[in-house]
Amino acid sequence: MLDTPSDQFAVTAVLLRKPSVNRWQKNSWLLLGTLPGLTESSLTEASEQGDLVYLTEMQLKLYKQHCDAYYVNLMSEQPKVYLVCSEESGELAPMLATVDFDEAASHMETGQTVLDAPLADALCVWLEHFVIFHYKPTPPKKRKRRKWHDADRGDAK
């Protein structure tokens, strides 16, 4: 039997801040990924392009009722982690880290900044363990056919 998987994982999100080429924005932001997941060489390479900002103690939290969305994320070509932020005078204020695209999309619709990065292998394993333990696909429903020939007779009268 599988052990009950944890529904939380503490990560450090790593952002790259560069001066923006857009005159209306002070900075340009890129989510490099999370720790665990990024290598020292990738961090060193990124630090040559701009400033690295470490957001420590971010919590990825999973919910049983969102397993459909987690499953879709895992089955995609490149699973992703999303960082939801609000912008305040050129600086990002992180609000939420998630692996649920539906949740990230709902924040995008309200005008908040959502950055994404590839999901680290360690986080993919954690997410997969959670989904395997909790995911129960909804059984397909058989559609009832409409009796079209009865409807035609009623219209002709």
Coordinates of C-alpha atoms in Angstrom, one line a residue:
M1 CA 0.0 0.0 0.0
L2 CA 1.2 3.5 -0.8
D3 CA 2.1 5.9 2.0
T4 CA -0.2 8.9 2.2
P5 CA 1.5 11.6 0.2
S6 CA 2.2 15.1 1.6
D7 CA 0.0 17.8 0.2
Q8 CA 2.6 20.5 0.8
F9 CA 6.1 21.1 -0.5
A10 CA 8.4 24.0 0.5
V11 CA 10.2 25.5 -2.5
T12 CA 12.4 28.5 -3.2
A13 CA 11.3 30.2 -6.4
V14 CA 14.2 31.8 -8.3
L15 CA 13.4 34.9 -10.5
L16 CA 15.7 36.7 -12.9
R17 CA 15.2 40.5 -12.9
K18 CA 16.6 42.5 -15.8
P19 CA 16.1 46.1 -16.9
S20 CA 13.2 46.3 -19.2
V21 CA 13.5 47.4 -22.8
N22 CA 9.9 48.6 -22.6
R23 CA 9.9 52.2 -21.5
W24 CA 6.6 51.7 -19.5
Q25 CA 8.2 49.0 -17.3
K26 CA 11.1 49.3 -15.0
N27 CA 12.0 45.7 -14.9
S28 CA 11.5 42.5 -16.8
W29 CA 10.9 39.3 -14.8
L30 CA 11.5 35.6 -15.6
L31 CA 10.8 32.6 -13.4
L32 CA 13.9 30.4 -13.8
G33 CA 12.4 27.6 -11.7
T34 CA 12.5 26.3 -8.2
L35 CA 14.9 24.9 -5.7
P36 CA 15.1 21.9 -5.7
G37 CA 15.5 21.7 -9.4
L38 CA 18.0 24.3 -10.6
T39 CA 21.7 23.6 -10.9
E40 CA 24.5 25.8 -9.7
S41 CA 25.7 26.2 -13.3
S42 CA 22.3 27.4 -14.5
L43 CA 22.1 29.9 -11.7
T44 CA 25.6 31.2 -12.4
E45 CA 24.8 31.5 -16.1
A46 CA 21.5 33.4 -15.3
S47 CA 23.2 35.7 -12.8
E48 CA 25.3 37.1 -15.7
Q49 CA 22.1 38.3 -17.4
G50 CA 20.6 40.1 -14.5
D51 CA 19.8 40.0 -10.7
L52 CA 18.6 36.8 -9.1
V53 CA 15.8 37.1 -6.6
Y54 CA 15.2 34.2 -4.3
L55 CA 11.7 33.8 -2.9
T56 CA 12.2 31.5 0.1
E57 CA 9.6 29.5 1.9
M58 CA 7.0 29.4 -0.9
Q59 CA 4.6 26.5 -0.3
L60 CA 3.2 24.4 -3.1
K61 CA -0.1 23.1 -1.7
L62 CA -2.2 20.4 -3.4
Y63 CA -5.9 19.7 -3.0
K64 CA -7.7 16.4 -3.8
Q65 CA -10.5 18.1 -5.8
H66 CA -7.9 19.5 -8.3
C67 CA -6.3 16.2 -9.2
D68 CA -7.7 16.5 -12.7
A69 CA -5.7 19.6 -13.3
Y70 CA -2.6 18.1 -11.8
Y71 CA -2.9 15.1 -14.0
V72 CA -3.2 17.2 -17.1
N73 CA -0.1 19.1 -16.0
L74 CA 1.9 15.9 -15.5
M75 CA 0.7 14.5 -18.9
S76 CA 1.7 17.7 -20.8
E77 CA 4.8 17.8 -22.9
Q78 CA 6.5 19.9 -20.2
P79 CA 5.0 20.0 -16.7
K80 CA 5.1 23.5 -15.2
V81 CA 5.1 25.4 -12.0
Y82 CA 3.3 28.8 -11.9
L83 CA 4.1 31.8 -9.7
V84 CA 1.2 34.3 -9.3
C85 CA 2.3 37.8 -8.5
S86 CA 1.0 41.4 -8.3
E87 CA 3.1 44.2 -9.5
E88 CA 3.7 47.2 -7.3
S89 CA 5.8 50.1 -8.7
G90 CA 8.0 47.8 -10.8
E91 CA 8.5 45.2 -8.2
L92 CA 6.8 41.8 -8.0
A93 CA 4.9 40.8 -4.9
P94 CA 4.6 37.0 -5.0
M95 CA 1.2 35.7 -3.8
L96 CA 1.0 32.0 -4.8
A97 CA 3.0 29.1 -6.2
T98 CA 0.9 26.4 -7.9
V99 CA 1.1 23.5 -10.3
D100 CA -2.6 24.0 -11.3
F101 CA -2.9 25.8 -14.7
D102 CA -6.6 26.4 -14.1
E103 CA -5.8 28.3 -10.9
A104 CA -3.0 30.2 -12.6
A105 CA -5.3 31.1 -15.6
S106 CA -8.0 32.4 -13.2
H107 CA -5.4 34.8 -11.8
M108 CA -4.3 35.8 -15.3
E109 CA -7.9 36.7 -16.1
T110 CA -8.0 39.2 -13.3
G111 CA -4.8 41.0 -14.6
Q112 CA -2.3 39.6 -12.2
T113 CA 1.2 38.6 -13.4
V114 CA 1.7 34.8 -13.8
L115 CA 5.2 33.5 -14.5
D116 CA 5.9 29.9 -15.3
A117 CA 8.9 27.5 -15.4
P118 CA 9.5 23.8 -16.0
L119 CA 8.5 21.7 -13.0
A120 CA 11.6 20.1 -11.3
D121 CA 11.9 16.3 -11.5
A122 CA 11.7 16.1 -7.6
L123 CA 8.4 18.0 -7.8
C124 CA 7.1 15.9 -10.6
V125 CA 7.7 12.7 -8.5
W126 CA 5.9 14.4 -5.5
L127 CA 3.0 15.5 -7.7
E128 CA 2.7 12.1 -9.4
H129 CA 2.6 10.3 -6.0
F130 CA -0.2 12.7 -4.9
V131 CA -2.2 12.1 -8.1
I132 CA -1.8 8.4 -8.0
F133 CA -3.1 8.3 -4.5
H134 CA -6.0 10.6 -4.8
Y135 CA -7.1 10.8 -8.5
K136 CA -10.3 9.1 -9.4
P137 CA -11.3 9.9 -13.0
T138 CA -15.0 10.6 -13.5
P139 CA -16.6 7.7 -15.3
P140 CA -17.9 8.5 -18.8
K141 CA -21.6 9.1 -19.1
K142 CA -23.6 7.6 -21.9
R143 CA -25.6 10.2 -23.7
K144 CA -29.2 9.6 -24.2
R145 CA -30.2 9.9 -27.8
R146 CA -33.0 12.3 -28.7
K147 CA -35.8 10.7 -30.6
W148 CA -35.7 13.0 -33.6
H149 CA -38.4 11.2 -35.6
D150 CA -41.0 11.8 -32.8
A151 CA -40.1 15.5 -32.8
D152 CA -40.7 15.8 -36.5
R153 CA -44.2 14.3 -36.3
G154 CA -45.2 16.7 -33.6
D155 CA -44.2 19.7 -35.8
A156 CA -46.2 18.5 -38.8
K157 CA -49.6 18.5 -37.0

